[in-house]
Short mmCIF file of C-alpha atoms in Angstrom, two decimals:
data_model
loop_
_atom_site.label_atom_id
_atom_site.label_comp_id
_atom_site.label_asym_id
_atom_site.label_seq_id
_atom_site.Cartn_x
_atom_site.Cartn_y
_atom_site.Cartn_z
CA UNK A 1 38.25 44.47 57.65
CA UNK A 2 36.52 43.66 54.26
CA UNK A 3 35.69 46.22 52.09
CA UNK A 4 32.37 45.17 50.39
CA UNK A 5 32.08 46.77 46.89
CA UNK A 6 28.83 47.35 44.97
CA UNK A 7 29.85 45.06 42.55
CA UNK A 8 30.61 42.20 44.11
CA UNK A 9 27.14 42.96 45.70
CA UNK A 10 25.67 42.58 42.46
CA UNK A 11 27.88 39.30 41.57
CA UNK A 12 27.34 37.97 44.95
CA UNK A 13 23.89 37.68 46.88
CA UNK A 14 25.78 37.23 50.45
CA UNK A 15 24.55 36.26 53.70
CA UNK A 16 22.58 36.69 57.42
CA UNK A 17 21.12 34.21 58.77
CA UNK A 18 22.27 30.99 60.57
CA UNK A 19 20.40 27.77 62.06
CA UNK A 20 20.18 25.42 64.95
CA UNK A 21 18.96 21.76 65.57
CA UNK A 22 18.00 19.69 68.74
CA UNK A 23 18.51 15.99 69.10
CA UNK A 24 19.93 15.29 72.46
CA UNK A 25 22.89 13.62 71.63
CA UNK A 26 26.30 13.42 73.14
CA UNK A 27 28.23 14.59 70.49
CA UNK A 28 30.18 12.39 70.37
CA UNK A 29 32.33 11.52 66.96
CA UNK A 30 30.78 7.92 65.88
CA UNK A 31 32.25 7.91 62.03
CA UNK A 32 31.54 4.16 61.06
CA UNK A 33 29.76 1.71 58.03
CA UNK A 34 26.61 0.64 58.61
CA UNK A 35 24.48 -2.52 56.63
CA UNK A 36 22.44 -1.20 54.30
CA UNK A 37 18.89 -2.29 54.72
CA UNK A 38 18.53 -3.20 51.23
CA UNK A 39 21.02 -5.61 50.29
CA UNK A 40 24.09 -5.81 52.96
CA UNK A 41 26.26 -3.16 51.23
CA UNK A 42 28.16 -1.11 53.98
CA UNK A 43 27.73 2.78 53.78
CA UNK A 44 29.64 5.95 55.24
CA UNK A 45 27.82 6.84 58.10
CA UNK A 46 29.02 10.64 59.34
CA UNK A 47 27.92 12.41 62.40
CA UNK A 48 27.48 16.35 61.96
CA UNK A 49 27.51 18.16 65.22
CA UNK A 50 25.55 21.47 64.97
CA UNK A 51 23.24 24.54 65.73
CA UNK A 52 22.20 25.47 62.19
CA UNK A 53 19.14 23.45 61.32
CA UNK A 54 17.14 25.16 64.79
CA UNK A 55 17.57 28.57 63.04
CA UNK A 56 15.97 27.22 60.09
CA UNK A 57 12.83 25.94 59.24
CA UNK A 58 12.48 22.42 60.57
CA UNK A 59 13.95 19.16 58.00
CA UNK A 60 15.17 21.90 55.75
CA UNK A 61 18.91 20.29 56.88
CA UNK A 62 18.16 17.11 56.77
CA UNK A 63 16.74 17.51 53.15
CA UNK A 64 20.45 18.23 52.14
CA UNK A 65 21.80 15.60 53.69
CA UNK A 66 19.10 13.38 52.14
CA UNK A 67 19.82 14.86 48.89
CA UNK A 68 23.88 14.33 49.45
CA UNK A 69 23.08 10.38 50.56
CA UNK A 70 21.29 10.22 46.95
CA UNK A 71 24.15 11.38 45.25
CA UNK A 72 26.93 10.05 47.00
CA UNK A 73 25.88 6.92 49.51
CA UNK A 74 27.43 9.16 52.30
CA UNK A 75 25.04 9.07 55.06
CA UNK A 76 24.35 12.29 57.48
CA UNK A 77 23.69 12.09 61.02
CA UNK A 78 22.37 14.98 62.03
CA UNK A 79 23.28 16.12 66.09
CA UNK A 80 21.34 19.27 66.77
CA UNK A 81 20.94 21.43 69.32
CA UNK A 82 20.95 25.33 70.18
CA UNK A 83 24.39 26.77 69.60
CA UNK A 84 25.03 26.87 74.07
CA UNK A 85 24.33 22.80 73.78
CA UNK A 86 26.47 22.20 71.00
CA UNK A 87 29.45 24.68 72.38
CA UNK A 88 28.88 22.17 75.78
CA UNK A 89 28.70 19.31 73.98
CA UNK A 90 31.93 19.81 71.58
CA UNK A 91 34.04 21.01 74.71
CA UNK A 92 33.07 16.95 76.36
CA UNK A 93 33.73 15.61 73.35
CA UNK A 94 36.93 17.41 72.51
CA UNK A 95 38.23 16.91 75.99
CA UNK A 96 37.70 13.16 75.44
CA UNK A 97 38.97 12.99 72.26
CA UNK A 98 35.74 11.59 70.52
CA UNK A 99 34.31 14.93 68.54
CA UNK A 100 32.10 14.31 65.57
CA UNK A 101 33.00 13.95 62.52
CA UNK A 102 31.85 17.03 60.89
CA UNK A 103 31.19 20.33 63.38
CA UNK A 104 30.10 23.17 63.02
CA UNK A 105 32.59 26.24 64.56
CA UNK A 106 32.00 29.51 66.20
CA UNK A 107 35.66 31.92 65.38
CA UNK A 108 36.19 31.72 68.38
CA UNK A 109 36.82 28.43 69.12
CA UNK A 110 38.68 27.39 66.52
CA UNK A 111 42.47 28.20 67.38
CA UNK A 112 42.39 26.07 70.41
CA UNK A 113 40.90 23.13 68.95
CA UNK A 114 43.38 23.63 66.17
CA UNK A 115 46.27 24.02 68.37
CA UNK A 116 45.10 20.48 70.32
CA UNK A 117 44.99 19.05 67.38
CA UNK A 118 41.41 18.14 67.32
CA UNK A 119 40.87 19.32 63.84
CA UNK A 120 41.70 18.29 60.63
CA UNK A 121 43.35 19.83 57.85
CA UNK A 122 41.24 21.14 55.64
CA UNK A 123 43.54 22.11 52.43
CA UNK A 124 45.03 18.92 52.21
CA UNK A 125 41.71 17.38 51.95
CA UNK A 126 40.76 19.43 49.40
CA UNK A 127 43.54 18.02 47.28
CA UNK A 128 43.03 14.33 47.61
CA UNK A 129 39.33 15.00 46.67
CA UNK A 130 40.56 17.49 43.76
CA UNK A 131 38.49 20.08 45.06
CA UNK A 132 39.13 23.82 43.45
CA UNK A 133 38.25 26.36 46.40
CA UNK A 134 39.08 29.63 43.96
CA UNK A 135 35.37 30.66 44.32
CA UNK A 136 34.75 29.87 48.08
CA UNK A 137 35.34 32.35 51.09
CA UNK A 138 38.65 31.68 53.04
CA UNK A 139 38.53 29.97 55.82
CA UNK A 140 40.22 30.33 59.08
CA UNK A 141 44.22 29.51 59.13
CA UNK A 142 46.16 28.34 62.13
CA UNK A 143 49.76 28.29 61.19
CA UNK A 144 48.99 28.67 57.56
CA UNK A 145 47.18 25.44 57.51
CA UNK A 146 43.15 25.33 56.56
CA UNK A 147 40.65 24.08 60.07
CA UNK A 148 37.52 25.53 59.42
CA UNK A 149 35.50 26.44 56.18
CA UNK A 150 32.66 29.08 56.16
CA UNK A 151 29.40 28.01 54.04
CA UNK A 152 27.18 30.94 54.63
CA UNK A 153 28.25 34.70 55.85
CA UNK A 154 25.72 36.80 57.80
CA UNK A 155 26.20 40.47 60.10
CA UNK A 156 25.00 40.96 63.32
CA UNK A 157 22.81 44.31 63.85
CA UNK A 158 20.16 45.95 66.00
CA UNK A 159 16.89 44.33 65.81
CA UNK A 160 14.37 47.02 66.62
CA UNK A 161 10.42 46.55 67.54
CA UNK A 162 8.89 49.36 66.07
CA UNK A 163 5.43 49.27 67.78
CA UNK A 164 7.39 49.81 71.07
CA UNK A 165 9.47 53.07 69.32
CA UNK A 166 5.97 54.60 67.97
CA UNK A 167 4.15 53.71 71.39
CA UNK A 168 6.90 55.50 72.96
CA UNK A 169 6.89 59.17 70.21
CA UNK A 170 10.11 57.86 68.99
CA UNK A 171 9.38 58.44 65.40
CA UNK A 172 13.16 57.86 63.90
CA UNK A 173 15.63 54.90 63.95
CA UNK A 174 18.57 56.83 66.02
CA UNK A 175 22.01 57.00 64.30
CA UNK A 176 23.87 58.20 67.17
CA UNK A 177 24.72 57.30 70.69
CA UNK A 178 23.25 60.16 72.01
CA UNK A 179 20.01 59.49 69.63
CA UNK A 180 20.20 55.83 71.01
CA UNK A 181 20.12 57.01 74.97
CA UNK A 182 17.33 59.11 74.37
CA UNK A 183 15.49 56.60 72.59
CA UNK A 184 15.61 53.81 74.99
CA UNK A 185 14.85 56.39 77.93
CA UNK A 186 11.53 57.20 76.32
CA UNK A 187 10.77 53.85 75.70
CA UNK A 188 11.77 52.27 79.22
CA UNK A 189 9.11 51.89 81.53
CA UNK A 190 10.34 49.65 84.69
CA UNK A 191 6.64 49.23 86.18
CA UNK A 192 5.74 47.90 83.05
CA UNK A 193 8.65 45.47 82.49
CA UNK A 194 9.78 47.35 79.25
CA UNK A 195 13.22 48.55 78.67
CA UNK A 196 15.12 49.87 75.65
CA UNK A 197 18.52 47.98 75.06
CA UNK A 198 19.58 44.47 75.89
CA UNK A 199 22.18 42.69 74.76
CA UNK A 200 23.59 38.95 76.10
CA UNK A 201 26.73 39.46 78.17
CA UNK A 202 27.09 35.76 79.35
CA UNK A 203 30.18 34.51 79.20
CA UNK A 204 28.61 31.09 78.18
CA UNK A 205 29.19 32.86 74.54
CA UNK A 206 32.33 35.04 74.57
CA UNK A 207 31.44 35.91 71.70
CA UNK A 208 28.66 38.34 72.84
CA UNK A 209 31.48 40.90 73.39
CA UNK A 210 31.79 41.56 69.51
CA UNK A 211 27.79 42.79 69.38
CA UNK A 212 28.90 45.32 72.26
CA UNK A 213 32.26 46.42 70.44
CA UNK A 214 29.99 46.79 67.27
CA UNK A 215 29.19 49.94 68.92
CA UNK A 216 33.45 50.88 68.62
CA UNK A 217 33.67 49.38 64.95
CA UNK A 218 30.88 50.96 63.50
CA UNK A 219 32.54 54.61 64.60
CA UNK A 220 35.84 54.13 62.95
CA UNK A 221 37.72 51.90 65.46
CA UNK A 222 39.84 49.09 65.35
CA UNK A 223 41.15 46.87 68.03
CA UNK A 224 44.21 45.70 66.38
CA UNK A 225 47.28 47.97 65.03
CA UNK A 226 48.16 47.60 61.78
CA UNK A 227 50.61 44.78 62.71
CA UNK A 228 47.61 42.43 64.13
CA UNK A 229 48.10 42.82 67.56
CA UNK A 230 45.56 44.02 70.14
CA UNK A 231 45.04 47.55 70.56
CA UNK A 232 43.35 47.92 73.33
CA UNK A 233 44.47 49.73 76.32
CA UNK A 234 45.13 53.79 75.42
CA UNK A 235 42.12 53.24 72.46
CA UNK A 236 39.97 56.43 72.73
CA UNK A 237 37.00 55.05 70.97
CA UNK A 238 37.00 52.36 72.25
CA UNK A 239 37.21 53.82 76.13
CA UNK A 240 34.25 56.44 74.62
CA UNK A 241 31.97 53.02 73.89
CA UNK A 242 32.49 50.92 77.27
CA UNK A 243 31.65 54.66 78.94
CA UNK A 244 28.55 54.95 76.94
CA UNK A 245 27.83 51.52 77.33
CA UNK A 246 27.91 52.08 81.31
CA UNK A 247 26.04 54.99 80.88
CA UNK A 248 23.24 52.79 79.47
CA UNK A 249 23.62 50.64 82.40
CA UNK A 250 23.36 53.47 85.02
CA UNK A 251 20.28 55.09 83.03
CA UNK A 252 18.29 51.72 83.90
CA UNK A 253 17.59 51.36 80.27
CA UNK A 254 18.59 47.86 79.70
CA UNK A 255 17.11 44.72 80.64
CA UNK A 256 17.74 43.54 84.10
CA UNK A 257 19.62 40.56 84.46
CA UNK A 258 21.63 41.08 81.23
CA UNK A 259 25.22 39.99 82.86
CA UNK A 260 23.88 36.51 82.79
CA UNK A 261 21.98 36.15 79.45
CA UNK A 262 22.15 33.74 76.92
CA UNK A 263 21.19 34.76 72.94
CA UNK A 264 17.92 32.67 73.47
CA UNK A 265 17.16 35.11 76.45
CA UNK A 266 17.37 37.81 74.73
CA UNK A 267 15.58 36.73 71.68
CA UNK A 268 12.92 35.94 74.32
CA UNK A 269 12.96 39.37 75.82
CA UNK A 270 12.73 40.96 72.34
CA UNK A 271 9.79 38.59 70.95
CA UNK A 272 7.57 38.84 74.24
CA UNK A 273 7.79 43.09 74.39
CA UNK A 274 10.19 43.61 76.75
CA UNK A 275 12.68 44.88 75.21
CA UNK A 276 13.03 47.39 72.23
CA UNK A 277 16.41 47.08 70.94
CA UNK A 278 18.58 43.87 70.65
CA UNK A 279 22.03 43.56 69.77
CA UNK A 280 21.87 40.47 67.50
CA UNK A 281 22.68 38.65 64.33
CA UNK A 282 20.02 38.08 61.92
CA UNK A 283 20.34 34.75 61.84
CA UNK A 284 17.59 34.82 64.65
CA UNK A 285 15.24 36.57 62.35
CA UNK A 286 13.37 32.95 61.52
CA UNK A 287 13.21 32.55 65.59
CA UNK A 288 11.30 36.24 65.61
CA UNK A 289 8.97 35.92 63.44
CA UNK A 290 8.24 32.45 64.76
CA UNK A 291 8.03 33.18 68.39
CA UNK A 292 6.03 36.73 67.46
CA UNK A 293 4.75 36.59 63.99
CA UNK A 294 2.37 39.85 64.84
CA UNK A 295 5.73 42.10 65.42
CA UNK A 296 6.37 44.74 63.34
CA UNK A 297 10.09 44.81 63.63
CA UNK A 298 12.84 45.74 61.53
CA UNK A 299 16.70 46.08 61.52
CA UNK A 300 19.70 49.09 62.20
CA UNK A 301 22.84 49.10 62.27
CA UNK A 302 24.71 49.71 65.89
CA UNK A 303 24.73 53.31 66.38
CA UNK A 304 27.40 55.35 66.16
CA UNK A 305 29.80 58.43 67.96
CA UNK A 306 28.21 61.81 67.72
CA UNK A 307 30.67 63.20 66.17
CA UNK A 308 31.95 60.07 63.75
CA UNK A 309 30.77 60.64 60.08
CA UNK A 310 33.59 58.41 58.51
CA UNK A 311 32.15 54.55 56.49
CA UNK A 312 29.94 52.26 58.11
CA UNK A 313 31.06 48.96 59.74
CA UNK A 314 29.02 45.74 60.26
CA UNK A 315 30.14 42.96 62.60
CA UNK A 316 29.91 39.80 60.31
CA UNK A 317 29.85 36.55 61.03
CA UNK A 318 29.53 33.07 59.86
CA UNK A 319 28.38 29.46 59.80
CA UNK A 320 32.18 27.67 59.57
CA UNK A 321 32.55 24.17 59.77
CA UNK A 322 35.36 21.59 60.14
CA UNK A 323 36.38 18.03 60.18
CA UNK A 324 37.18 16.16 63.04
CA UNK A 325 41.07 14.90 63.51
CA UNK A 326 39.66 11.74 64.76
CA UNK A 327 36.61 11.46 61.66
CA UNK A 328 38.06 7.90 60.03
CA UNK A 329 36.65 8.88 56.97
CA UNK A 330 37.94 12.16 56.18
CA UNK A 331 37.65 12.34 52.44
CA UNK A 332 34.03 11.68 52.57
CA UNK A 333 33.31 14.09 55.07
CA UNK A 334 35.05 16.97 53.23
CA UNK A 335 32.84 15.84 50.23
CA UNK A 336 29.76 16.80 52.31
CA UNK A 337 31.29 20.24 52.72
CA UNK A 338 32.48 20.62 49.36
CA UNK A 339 28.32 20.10 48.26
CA UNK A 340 27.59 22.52 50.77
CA UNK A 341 29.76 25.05 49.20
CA UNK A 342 28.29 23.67 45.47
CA UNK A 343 27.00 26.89 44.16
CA UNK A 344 23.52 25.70 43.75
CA UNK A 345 23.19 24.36 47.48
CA UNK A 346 25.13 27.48 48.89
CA UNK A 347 22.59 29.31 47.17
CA UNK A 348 19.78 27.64 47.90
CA UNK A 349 21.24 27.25 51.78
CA UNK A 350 21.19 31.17 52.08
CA UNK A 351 17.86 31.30 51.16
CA UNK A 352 16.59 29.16 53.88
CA UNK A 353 19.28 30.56 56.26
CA UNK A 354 18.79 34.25 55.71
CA UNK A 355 22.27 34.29 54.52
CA UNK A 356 24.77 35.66 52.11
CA UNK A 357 26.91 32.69 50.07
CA UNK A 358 30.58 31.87 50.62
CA UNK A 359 30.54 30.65 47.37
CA UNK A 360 31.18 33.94 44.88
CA UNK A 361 29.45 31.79 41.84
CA UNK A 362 26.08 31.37 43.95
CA UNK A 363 23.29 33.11 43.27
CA UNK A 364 20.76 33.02 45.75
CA UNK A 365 16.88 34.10 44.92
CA UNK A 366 15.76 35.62 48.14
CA UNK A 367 11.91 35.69 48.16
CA UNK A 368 11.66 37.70 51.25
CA UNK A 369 9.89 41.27 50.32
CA UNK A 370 10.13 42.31 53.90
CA UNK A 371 10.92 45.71 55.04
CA UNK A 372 12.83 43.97 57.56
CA UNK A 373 14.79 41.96 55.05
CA UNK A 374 15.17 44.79 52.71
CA UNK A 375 16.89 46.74 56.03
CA UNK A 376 19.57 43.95 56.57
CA UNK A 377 20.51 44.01 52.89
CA UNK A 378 20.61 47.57 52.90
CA UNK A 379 22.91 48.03 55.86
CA UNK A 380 24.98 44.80 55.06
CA UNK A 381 25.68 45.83 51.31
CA UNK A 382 26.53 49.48 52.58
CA UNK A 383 29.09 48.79 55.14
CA UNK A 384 32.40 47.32 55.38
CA UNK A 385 32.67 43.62 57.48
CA UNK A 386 34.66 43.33 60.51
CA UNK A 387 35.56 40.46 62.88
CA UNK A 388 38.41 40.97 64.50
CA UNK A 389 38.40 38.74 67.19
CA UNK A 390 38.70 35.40 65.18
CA UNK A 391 42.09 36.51 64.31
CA UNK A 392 43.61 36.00 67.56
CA UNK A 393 44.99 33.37 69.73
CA UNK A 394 42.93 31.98 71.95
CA UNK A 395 39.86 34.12 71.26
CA UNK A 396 37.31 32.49 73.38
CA UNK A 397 39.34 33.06 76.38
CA UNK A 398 40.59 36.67 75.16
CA UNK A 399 36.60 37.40 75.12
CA UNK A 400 35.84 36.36 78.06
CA UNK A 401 38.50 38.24 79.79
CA UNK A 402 37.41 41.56 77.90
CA UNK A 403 33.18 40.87 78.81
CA UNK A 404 34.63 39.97 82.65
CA UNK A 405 36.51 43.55 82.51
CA UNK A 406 33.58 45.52 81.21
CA UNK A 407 31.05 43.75 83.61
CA UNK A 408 33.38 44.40 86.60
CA UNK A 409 34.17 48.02 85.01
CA UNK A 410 29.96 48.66 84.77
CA UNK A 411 29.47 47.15 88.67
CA UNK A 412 32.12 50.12 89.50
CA UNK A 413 34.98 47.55 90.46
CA UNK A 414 37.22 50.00 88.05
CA UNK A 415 36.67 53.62 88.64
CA UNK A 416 38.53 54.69 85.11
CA UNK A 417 37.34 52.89 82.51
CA UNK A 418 41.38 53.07 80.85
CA UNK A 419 42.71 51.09 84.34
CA UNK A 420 40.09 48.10 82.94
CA UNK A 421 41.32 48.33 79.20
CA UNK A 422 44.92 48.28 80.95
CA UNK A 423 44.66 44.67 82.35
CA UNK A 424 42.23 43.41 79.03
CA UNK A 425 45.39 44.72 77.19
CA UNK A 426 47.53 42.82 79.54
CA UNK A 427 45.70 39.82 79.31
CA UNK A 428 45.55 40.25 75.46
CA UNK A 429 49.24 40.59 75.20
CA UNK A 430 50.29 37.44 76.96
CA UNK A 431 48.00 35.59 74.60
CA UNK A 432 50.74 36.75 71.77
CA UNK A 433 53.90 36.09 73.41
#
């Protein structure tokens, strides 16, 4: 866990927001030189594989890429699509051995594709191009050697509609589980297709099991011992947050098909009125006030145990990105992310992203005024960041065995909610040995 201080706060305009693009390509790595149109020259041609520039607003991407081809004669080529697309896509192209040269990386993929060595080093690249990382976030390690490289930081929270609280009486954000329940009960009307929580659980994104243990972090719990390994099975709070979780379920207060959605369907849910609450990073603010610019919406943090008064927590995330083992031009694609760490493009990159810098010397100039905006920044800079998850071996897979436990455990498959943490634990464990 990272304990965020006020005065790095001050130093360090951080991040929350991330971004997605949509081509239709294959993904597949293409790294080659092309004829350049004025005079026969060859030029670095890079594919970059991604979901960022569909969570921002549209060419803002491409403008950096322009802006690095101006600079450097490196050409960008941009393959965007919406982060399920691009998790499809790099799984083809990994499995065949032709990834792009520059992709972006969800935590929780990056261990395997490190371990099949379909990544390239990052820290050695950083030497041959004399590149000083002392002011950049760390990246994630896989046997102490560099894969992927955050550019932007950003926490996941609780987007909340507020027209849907005040049509409801609920005149308070709730702070509590038991504040939460009662909330979503008043506002869940079944003939009227409303409901008060939702939250993807598809395992299409693994990762969607971190916005639901958000719920365990943010009321004091960890699930790792101090020694790094998984502490789940015989965890208290974290049996207390699966059993409130369920008690959501049985209640009727969540959205109804919620096993099976993706992050777009629950954006969708939340944007159309459905839904009151939504587990979710604020990345997807852009998509919200896109999709429903009339909402009057804000953001919480994930409530927490009754009886838990200890520090906040914040699940935080990132935009990572890495090079491709197979990239023939590997120098010149760890230029591009070396200018996307530059402070002045981090900077500027967070602004358009939503997003806090993982560059310490950046200094973003966020225009947004929003009470919304103003209620991330609030709750990020007054909360510790967790991600657990991306620590461990084969996370994807460990995630996907802990959402398939708690869906089986909510369906009553498990009658004790500790017999389900038993065989995550199991599964967990073998993962280590």
């Amino acid at each position: 866990m990272m304990k965020k201080t006020v005065a790095l706060f001050m130093t360090v305009l951080m991040v929350f927001s991330l971004a997605a693009c949509g081509s239709g390509s294959d993904g597949k790595g293409d790294s080659k030189k092309e004829e350049d149109e004025k005079g026969g020259d060859s030029e670095v041609v890079l594919e970059f594989q991604q979901w960022f520039d569909n969570e921002m607003e549209e060419g803002y991407l491409q403008s950096i890429c322009d802006d690095f081809y101006e600079e450097t004669g490196i050409k960008i080529k941009l393959l965007s699509n919406p982060y399920a697309d691009t998790k499809t896509q790099l799984e083809a192209s990994a499995a065949a051995g032709t990834m792009a040269d520059i992709v972006a990386l969800d935590g929780g993929w990056i261990y395997d594709y490190a371990k099949q060595g379909l990544l390239a080093k990052l820290d050695g690249l950083y030497e041959d191009t004399g590149f000083d990382a002392k002011s950049v976030a760390e990246g994630t390690k896989v046997d102490k050697a560099l894969y992927a490289q955050p550019i932007v930081n950003f926490p996941s929270m609780m987007a909340v509609n507020l027209d849907l609280l005040k049509s409801a009486g609920v005149d308070t954000l709730p702070e509590t589980w038991s504040e939460f329940q009662e909330a979503c009960e008043k506002v869940t009307d079944s003939g009227d297709n409303v409901y008060g929580f939702c939250s993807n659980m598809s395992t299409d994104n693994a990762t969607s099991v971190e916005y639901l243990t958000a719920f365990a972090w943010n009321s004091g719990c960890s699930i790792l011992t101090d020694d790094g390994k998984p502490f789940i099975a015989d965890n208290e709070v974290l049996a207390d947050t699966c059993e409130f979780l369920k008690g959501l379920i049985d209640a009727k207060v969540t959205s109804p098909g919620i096993y099976t959605m993706t992050d777009a369907d629950k954006v969708e849910e939340f944007t159309n009125g459905r839904v009151a609450f939504i587990a979710d990073s604020v990345a997807h603010m852009s998509n919200i006030r896109e999709q429903a610019p009339d909402m009057n919406f804000t953001y919480m943090n994930m409530p927490h145990k009754d009886d838990y008064s200890g520090d906040s927590y914040v699940r935080v995330n990132n935009w990572a990105v890495g090079i491709g083992e197979n990239c023939k031009y590997k120098e010149e694609a760890a230029k591009f992310i070396e200018y996307l760490l530059s402070p002045e493009v981090n900077a500027d990159l967070c602004i358009h992203a939503n997003a806090f810098p993982a560059n310490s010397e950046a200094e973003p100039q966020y225009e947004d005024d929003s009470d919304a905006f103003k209620a991330i920044y609030d709750v990020y800079m007054n909360s510790n960041g967790v991600a657990e998850y991306y620590s461990m071996p084969t996370a994807e897979a460990l995630m996907s065995a802990f959402i398939d436990g708690l869906v089986m455990y909510f369906d009553g498959d498990y009658d004790d909610v500790n017999d389900m943490l038993s065989e995550v634990q199991t599964q967990f464990d073998a993962a280590y040995e």
